[in-house]
Coordinates of C-alpha atoms and ligand atoms in Angstrom, one line a residue:
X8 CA 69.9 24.4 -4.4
X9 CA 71.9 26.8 -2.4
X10 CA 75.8 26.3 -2.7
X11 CA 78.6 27.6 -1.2
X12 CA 82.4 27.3 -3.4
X13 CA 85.4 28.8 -1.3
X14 CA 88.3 30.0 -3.5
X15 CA 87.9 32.1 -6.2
X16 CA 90.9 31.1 -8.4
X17 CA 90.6 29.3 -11.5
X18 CA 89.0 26.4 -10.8
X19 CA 86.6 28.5 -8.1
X20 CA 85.1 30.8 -10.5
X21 CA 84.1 28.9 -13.2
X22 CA 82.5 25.9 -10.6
X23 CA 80.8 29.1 -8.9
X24 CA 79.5 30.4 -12.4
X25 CA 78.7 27.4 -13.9
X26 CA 76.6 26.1 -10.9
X27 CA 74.8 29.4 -10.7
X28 CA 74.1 28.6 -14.8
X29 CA 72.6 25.1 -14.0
X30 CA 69.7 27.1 -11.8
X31 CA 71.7 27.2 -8.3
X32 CA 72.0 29.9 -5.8
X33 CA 75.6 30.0 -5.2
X34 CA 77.7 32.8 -3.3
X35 CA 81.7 32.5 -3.9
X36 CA 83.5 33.1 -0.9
X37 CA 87.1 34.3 -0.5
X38 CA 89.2 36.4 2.1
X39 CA 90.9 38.7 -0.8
X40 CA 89.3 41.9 -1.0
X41 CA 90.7 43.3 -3.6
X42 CA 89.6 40.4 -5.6
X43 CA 86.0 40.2 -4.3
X44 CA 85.7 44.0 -5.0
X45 CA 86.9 43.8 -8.5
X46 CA 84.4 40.9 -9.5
X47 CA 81.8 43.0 -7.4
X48 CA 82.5 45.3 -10.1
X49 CA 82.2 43.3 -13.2
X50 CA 85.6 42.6 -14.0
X51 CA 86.9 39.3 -14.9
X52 CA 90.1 38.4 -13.3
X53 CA 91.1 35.6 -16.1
X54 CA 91.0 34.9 -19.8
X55 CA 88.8 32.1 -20.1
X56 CA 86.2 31.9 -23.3
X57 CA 82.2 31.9 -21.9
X58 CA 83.2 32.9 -18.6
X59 CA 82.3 37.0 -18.8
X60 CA 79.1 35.7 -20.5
X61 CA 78.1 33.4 -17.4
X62 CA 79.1 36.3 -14.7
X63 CA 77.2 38.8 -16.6
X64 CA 74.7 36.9 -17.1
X65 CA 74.3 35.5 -13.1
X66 CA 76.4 38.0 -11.0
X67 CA 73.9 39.5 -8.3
X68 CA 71.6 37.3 -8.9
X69 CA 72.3 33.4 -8.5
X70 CA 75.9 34.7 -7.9
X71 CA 77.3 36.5 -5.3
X72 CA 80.7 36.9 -3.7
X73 CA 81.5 37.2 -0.3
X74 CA 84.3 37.0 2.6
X75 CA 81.4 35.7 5.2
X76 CA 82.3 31.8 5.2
X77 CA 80.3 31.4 8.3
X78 CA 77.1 32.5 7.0
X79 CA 77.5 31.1 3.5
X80 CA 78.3 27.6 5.0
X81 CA 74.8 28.2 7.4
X82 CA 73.1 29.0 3.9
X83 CA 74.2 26.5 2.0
X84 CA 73.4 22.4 1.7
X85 CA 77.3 21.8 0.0
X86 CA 80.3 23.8 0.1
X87 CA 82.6 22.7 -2.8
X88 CA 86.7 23.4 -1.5
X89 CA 88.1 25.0 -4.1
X90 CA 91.0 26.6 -2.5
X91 CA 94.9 26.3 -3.7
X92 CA 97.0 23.1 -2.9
X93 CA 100.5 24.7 -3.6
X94 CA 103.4 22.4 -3.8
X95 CA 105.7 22.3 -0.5
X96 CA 109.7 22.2 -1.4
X97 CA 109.4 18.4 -0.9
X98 CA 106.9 18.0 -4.0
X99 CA 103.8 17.3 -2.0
X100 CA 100.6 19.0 -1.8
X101 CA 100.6 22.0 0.6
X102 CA 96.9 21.3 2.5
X103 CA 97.1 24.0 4.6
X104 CA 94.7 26.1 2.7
X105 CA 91.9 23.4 2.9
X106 CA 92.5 22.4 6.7
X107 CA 92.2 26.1 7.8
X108 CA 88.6 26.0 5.3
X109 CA 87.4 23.0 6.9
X110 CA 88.2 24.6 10.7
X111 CA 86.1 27.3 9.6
X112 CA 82.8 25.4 8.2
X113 CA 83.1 23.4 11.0
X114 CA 82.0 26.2 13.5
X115 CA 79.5 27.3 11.5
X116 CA 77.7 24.0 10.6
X117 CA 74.3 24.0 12.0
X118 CA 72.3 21.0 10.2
X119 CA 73.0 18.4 7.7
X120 CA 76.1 19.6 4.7
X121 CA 77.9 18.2 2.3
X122 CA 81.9 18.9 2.6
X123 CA 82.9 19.0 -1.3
X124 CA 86.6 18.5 -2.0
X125 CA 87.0 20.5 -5.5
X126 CA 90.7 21.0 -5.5
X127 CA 93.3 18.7 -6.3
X128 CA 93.9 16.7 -3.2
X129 CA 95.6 13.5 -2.3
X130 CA 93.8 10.2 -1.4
X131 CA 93.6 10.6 2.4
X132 CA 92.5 14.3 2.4
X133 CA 88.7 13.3 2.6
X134 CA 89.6 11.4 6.1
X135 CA 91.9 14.2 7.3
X136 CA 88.6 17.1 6.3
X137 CA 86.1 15.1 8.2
X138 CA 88.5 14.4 11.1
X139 CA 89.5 18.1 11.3
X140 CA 85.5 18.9 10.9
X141 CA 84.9 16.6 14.3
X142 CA 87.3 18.2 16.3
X143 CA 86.3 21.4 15.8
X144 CA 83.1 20.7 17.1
X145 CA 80.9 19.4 14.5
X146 CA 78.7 16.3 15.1
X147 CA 79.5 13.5 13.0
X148 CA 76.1 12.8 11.4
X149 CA 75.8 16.8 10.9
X150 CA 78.0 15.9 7.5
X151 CA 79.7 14.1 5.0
X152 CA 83.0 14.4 3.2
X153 CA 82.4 14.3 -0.7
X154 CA 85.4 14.2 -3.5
X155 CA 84.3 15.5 -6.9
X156 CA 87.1 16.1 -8.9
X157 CA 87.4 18.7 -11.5
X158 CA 88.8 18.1 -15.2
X159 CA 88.6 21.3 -16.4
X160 CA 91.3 22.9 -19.2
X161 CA 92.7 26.3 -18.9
X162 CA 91.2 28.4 -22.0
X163 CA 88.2 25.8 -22.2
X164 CA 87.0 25.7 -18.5
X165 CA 84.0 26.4 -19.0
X166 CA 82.6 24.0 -21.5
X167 CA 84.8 21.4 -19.8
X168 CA 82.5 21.9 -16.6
X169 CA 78.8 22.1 -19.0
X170 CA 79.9 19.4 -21.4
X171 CA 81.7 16.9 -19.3
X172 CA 83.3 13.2 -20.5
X173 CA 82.2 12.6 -17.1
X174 CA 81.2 13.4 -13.8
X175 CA 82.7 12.0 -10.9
X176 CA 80.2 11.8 -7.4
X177 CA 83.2 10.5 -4.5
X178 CA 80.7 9.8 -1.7
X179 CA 80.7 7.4 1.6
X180 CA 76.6 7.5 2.4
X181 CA 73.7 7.4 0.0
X182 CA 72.7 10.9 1.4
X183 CA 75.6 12.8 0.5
X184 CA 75.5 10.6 -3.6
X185 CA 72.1 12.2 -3.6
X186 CA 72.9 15.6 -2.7
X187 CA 75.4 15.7 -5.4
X188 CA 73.3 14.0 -7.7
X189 CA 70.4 16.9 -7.3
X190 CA 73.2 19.3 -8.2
X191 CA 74.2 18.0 -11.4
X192 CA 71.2 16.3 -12.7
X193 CA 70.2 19.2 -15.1
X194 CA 73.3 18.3 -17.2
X195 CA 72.7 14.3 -16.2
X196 CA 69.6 14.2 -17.5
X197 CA 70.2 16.3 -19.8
X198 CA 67.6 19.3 -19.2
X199 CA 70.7 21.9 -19.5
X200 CA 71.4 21.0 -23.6
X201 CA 67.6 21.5 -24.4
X202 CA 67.8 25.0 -22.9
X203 CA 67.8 27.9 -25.7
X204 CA 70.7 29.8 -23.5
X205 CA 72.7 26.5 -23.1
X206 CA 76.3 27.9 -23.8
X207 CA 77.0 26.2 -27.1
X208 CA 77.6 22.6 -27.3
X209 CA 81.9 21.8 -28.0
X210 CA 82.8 19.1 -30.6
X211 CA 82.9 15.7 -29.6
X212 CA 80.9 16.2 -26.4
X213 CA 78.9 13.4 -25.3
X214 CA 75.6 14.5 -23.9
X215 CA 74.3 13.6 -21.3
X216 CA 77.4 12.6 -19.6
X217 CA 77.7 9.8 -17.6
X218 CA 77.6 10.2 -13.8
X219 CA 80.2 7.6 -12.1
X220 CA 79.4 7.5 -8.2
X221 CA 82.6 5.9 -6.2
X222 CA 83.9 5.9 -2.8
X223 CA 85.7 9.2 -1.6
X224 CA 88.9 7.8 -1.8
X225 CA 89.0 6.2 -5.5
X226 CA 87.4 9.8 -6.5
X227 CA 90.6 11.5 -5.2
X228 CA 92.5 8.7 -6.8
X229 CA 90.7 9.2 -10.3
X230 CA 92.0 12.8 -10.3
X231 CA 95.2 12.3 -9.6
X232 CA 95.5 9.4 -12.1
X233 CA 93.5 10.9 -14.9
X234 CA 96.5 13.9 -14.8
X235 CA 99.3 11.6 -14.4
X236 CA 98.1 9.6 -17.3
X237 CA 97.6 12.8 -19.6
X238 CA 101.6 13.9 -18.6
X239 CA 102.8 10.4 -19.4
X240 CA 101.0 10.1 -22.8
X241 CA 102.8 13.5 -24.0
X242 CA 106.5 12.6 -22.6
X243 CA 106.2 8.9 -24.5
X244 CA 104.9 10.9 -27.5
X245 CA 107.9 12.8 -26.9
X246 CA 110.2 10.1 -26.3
X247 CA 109.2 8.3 -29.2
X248 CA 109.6 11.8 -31.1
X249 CA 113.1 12.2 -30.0
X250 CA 113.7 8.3 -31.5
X251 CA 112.0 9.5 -35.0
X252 CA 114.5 12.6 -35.1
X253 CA 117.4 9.8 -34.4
X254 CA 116.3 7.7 -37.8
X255 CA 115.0 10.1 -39.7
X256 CA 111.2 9.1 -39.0
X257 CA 108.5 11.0 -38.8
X258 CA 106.6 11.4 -35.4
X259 CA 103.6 12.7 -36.7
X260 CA 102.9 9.7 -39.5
X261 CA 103.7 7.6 -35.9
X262 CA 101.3 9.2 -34.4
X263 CA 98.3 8.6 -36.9
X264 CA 99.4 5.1 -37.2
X265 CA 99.2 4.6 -33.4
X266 CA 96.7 6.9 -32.4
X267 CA 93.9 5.4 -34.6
X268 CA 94.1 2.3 -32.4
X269 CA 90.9 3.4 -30.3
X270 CA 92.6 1.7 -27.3
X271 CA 95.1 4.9 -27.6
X272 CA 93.3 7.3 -29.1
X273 CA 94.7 10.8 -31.1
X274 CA 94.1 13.3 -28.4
X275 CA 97.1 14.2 -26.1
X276 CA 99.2 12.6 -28.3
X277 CA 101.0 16.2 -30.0
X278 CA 104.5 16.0 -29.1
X279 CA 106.3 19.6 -28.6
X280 CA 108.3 21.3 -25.8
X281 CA 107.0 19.7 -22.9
X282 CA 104.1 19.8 -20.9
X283 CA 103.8 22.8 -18.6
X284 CA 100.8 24.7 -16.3
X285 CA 99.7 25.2 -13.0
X286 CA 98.2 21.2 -13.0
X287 CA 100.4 18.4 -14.4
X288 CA 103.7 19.6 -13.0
X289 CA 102.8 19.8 -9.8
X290 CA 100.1 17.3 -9.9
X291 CA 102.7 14.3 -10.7
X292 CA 105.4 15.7 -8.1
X293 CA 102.1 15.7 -5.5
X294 CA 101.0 11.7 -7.0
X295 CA 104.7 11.0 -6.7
X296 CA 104.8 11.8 -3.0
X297 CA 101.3 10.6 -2.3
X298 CA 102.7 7.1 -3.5
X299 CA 105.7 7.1 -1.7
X300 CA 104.0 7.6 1.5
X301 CA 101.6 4.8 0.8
X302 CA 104.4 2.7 0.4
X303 CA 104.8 2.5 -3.1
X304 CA 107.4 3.7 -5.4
X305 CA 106.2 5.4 -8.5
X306 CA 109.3 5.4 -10.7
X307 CA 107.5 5.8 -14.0
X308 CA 106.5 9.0 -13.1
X309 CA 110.1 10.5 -12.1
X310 CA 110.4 9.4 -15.7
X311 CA 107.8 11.0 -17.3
X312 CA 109.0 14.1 -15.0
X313 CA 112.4 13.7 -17.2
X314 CA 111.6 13.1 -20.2
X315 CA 109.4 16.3 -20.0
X316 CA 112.4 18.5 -18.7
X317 CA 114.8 16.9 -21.2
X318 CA 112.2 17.8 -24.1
X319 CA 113.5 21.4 -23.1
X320 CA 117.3 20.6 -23.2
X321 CA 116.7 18.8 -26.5
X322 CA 114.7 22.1 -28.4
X323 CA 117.6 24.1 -26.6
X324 CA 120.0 21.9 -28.2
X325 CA 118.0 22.5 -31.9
X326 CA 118.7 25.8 -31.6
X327 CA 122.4 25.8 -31.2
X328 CA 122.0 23.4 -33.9
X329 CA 120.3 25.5 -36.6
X330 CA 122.1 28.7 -35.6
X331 CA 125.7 27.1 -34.6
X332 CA 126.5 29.7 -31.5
X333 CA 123.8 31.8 -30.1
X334 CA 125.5 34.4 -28.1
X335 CA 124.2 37.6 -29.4
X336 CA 122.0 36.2 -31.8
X337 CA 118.2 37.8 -32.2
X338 CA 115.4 35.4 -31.7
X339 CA 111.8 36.1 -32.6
X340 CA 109.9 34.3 -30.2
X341 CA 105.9 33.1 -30.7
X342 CA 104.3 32.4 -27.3
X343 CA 104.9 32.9 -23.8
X344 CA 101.7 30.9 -22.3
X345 CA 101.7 27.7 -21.0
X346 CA 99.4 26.6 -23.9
X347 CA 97.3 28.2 -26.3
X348 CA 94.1 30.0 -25.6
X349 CA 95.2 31.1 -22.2
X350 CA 97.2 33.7 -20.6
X351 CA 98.7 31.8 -17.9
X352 CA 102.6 31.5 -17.7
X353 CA 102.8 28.8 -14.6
X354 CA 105.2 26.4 -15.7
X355 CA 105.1 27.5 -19.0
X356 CA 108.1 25.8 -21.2
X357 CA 108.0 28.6 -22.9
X358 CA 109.2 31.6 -20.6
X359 CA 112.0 28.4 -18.9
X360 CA 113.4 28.5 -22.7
X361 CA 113.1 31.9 -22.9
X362 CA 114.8 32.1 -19.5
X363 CA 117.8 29.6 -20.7
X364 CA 118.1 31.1 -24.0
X365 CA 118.6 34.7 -22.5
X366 CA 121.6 33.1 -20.5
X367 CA 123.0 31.9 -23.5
X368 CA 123.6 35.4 -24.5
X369 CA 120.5 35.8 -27.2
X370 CA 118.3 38.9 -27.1
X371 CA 114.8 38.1 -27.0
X372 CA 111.3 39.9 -29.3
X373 CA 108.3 37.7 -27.9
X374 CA 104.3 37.7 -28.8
X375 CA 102.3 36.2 -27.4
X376 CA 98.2 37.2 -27.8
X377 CA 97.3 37.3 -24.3
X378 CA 100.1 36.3 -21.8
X379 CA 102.1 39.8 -22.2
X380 CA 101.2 41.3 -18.8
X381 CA 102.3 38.0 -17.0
X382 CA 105.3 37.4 -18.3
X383 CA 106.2 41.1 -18.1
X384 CA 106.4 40.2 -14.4
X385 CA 108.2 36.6 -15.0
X386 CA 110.8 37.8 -17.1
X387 CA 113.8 40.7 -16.9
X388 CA 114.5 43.0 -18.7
X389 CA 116.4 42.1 -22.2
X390 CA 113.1 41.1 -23.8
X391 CA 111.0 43.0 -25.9
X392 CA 107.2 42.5 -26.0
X393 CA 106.0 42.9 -29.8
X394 CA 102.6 43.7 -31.0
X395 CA 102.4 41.0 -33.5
X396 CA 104.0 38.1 -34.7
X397 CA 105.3 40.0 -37.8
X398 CA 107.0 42.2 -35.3
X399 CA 108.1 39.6 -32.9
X400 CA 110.1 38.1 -36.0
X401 CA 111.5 41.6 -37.8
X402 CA 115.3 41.2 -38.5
X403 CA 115.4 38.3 -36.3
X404 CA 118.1 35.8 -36.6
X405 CA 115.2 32.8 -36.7
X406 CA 112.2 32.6 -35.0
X407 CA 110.6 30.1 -32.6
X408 CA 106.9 28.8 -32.1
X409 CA 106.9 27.8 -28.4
X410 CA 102.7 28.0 -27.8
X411 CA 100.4 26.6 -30.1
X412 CA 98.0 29.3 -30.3
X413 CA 95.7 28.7 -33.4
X414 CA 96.5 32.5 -34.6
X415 CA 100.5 30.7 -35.0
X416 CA 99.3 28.2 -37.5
X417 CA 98.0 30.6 -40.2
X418 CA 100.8 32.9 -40.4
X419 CA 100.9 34.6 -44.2
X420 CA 104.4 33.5 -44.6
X421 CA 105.5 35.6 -47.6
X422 CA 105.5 37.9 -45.3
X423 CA 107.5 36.4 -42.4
X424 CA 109.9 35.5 -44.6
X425 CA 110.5 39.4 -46.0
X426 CA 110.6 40.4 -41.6
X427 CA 113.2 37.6 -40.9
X428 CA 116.5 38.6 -41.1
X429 CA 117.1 35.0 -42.2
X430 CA 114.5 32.4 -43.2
X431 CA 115.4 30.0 -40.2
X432 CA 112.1 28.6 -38.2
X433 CA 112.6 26.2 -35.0
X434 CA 108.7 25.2 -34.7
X435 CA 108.1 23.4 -31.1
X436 CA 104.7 22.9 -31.7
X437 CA 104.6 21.5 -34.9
X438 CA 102.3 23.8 -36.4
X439 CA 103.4 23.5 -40.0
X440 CA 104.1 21.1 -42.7
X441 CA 107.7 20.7 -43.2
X442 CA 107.0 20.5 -46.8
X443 CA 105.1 23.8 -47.6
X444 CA 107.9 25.8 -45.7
X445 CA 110.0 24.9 -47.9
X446 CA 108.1 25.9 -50.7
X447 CA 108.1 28.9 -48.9
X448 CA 111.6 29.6 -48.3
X449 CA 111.9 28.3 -45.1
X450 CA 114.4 26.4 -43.5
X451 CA 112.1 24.3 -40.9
X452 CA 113.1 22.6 -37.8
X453 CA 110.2 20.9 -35.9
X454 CA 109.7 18.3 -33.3
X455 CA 110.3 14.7 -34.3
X456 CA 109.5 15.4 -37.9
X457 CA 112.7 15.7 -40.5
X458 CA 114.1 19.3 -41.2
X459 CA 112.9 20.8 -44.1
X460 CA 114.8 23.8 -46.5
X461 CA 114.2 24.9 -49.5
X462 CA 115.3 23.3 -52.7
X463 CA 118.6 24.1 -53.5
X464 CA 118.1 26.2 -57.0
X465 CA 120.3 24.7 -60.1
X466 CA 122.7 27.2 -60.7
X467 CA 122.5 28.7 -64.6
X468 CA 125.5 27.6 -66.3
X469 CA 126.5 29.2 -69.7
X470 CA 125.8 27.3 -72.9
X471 CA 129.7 26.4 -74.1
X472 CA 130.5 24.8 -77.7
X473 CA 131.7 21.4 -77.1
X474 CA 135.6 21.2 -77.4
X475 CA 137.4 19.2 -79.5
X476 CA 139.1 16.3 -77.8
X477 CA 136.7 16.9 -74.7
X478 CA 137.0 13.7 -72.7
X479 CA 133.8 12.2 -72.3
Ligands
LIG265 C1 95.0 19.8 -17.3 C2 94.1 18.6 -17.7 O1 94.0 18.5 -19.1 C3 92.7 18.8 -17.1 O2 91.9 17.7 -17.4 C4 92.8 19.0 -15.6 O3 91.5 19.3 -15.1 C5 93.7 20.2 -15.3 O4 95.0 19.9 -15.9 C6 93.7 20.4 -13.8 O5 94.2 19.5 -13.1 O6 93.2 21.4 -13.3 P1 95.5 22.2 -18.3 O7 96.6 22.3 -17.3 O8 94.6 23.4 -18.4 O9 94.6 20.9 -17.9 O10 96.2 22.0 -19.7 P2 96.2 20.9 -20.8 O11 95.4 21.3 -21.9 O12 96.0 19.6 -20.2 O13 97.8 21.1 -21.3 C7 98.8 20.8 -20.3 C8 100.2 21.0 -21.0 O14 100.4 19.9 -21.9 C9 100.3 22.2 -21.9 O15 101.6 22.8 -21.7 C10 100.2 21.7 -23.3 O16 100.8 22.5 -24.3 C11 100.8 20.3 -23.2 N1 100.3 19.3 -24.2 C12 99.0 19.0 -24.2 C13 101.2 18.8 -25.1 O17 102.4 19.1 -25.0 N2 100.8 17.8 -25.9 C14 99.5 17.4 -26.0 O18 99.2 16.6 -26.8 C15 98.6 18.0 -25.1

């Protein structure tokens, strides 16, 4: 089938690719030249594993770029939205973007399409595309309004997209479920995973993945939900970890105990710093308003909003705690990226502790594999960028883990302990045992887990005759 995507961001790209890899003809439209030049080119404007693969493997062929919406929308039997929904001051989505794309398919439709909402939209957005549609001229039986959200991860986009838990079909009419339904049948009925150059299947995926057809509206609502749900699971993980540090608990034997229950399940259940990206923050600010303005008021998520921030005040406060004043002090730093396996910085808890330690007076060497350039342009000066996490830690008065980036958790730490100036780790990630760093020297502050240090040796005392009289 021949597609069009608009936006070439994140979530853009790897649709655009990964279409083009299930056997579509797909041309990725955007108005940024610069952009559409450098992929013209080859280049791969974000870190995200399989992703060079699929545009080497399709670019100029079942994948093209362009800035001509009109004739891409005349070419194509869907056009999947996939352009940015900022938030506004107020915490809502910013739909500008998508009104001004669907003013523009509108003038060029010229038989039956299918309007795809890919972006991250409130519930009513599907109504207010198809209205702005009509009044720019189209004929209402010339389309249909689809919502098909995305749950892709940053760093594992790609594989998110081919190896799905599921795929969600929002549609109003039979004719627009079926045109969505011919798009993604190679990976629901399975014909993608018997290919040779299938890109490889993940663990745990379920193949083929079910395909859940709703209305419009409960589609836009799954996306939000599914988000909000994932954000509330890690600041109650988070909570409870804060109640475990209070008693002496530990969070991670809480975790096993709980997350075995298959009704909770393990997965998003890591407490740390806080959630952070371009999706959840903004995504539960945007929820938040959606529900107020349907009339209902969403407290628990202004309270998984807080819990998340104080997570931050509360690995702050750790700090202080393990170092006493911090003015002046050195601080290694491991991570600057929202998360691991990605180079993004939006949101990240990492460069807002950075931030709020460097006001505190403490002089700052960060690594971080990937996000460097990004945060180079987040951060002031006062922070030096190390080549490794050996040198983020030399002479340092303790060092932090802020992302859990896998490279973090097999550190040789003989050797950090000889680069630290003293053998002092504050670990929000929870990447260690408590137990083995002290064996190894360490005193170990984590998250909801008791601090470890090492073993206090028995001083040698001097063989002395017994004296006469001693008093036992
Ligand atoms: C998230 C969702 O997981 C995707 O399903 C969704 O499609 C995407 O948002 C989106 O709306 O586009 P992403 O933002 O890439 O994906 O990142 P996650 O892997 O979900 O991590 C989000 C944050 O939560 C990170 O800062 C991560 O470190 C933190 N996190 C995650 C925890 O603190 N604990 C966990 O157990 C899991």
């Amino acid at each position: 089938m021949q597609v069009a995507v608009v936006g070439s961001g994140y979530v853009g790209l790897v649709a655009g690719a990964c279409l083009a890899d299930l056997g579509h003809d797909v041309v990725v439209v955007d108005n940024d030249q610069a952009k559409l030049a450098a992929l013209n080119r080859g280049e791969v404007p974000i870190h995200e594993n399989f992703l060079p693969e699929l545009l080497h493997r399709h670019r100029g062929t079942r994948l093209k770029f362009s800035d001509d919406l009109e004739s891409a929308v005349r070419a194509s039997s869907a056009i999947f939205v996939a352009v940015g929904t900022p938030p506004t001051e107020q915490g809502e989505a910013d739909l500008s973007y998508v009104e001004s794309v669907a003013r523009g398919i509108a003038g060029a439709i010229d038989g039956y399409k299918v309007v795809v909402e890919k972006s991250t939209v409130p519930v009513y957005t599907c109504d207010w595309v198809r209205r702005i549609i009509q009044r720019n001229g189209a004929e209402t039986d010339g389309f249909d309004v689809a919502s098909n959200p995305e749950f892709l991860r940053e760093g594992t986009a790609v594989t998110d997209f081919l190896y799905p838990d599921r795929i969600v079909i929002g549609a109003d009419t039979d004719r627009c479920a079926r045109v969505l339904r011919e798009i993604y049948a190679p990976l629901a009925d399975g014909s993608y995973y018997d290919r040779p150059d299938a890109i490889p299947r993940p663990d745990r995926a379920m193949i083929p993945p079910p395909l859940i057809v709703t209305s419009a509206k409960s589609a836009e609502l799954i996306k939000h939900a599914s988000n909000a749900f994932l954000a509330m699971k890690i600041s109650f993980i988070n909570a409870v970890a804060s109640i475990c540090e209070s008693v002496g608990a530990n969070v991670q034997q809480v975790c096993q105990g709980i997350g075995t229950d298959s009704r909770i399940g393990q997965r998003f259940l890591n407490p740390g710093i806080g959630y952070g990206g371009s999706c959840f923050p903004k995504d539960l600010m945007a929820f938040r308003a959606v529900a107020r303005e349907c009339g209902y008021d969403f407290r628990l998520l202004d309270e998984v909003m807080r819990i998340n921030e104080d997570q931050r005040q509360r690995f702050i406060r750790k700090v202080r705690s393990a170092l006493w004043t911090l003015r002046g002090k050195k601080l290694g730093v491991l991570g600057l990226a929202f998360k691991g396996g990605t180079d993004d910085i939006r949101e990240s808890p990492a460069i807002l502790l950075i931030q709020s330690l460097q006001q505190e007076g403490c002089q700052i060497s960060a690594y971080d594999p990937a996000a460097h350039d990004r945060a180079r342009e987040a951060l002031n000066s006062g922070i030096t960028f190390a080549e490794s996490a050996y040198e983020a830690a030399h002479d340092a008065d303790a060092l932090l883990i802020l992302t859990e980036w896998e490279e973090f958790a097999v550190l040789d730490l003989k050797r950090l302990r000889e680069e630290l100036k003293y053998p002092i780790i504050i670990d929000g990630r929870n990447l260690y045992d408590p137990d083995v760093m002290a064996a190894h020297g360490f005193t170990y502050y984590s998250v909801g887990r008791p601090a470890s240090s090492p073993e206090p040796q028995p001083v040698p005392t001097p063989e002395r005759p017994a004296r006469k009289n001693a008093k036992l």
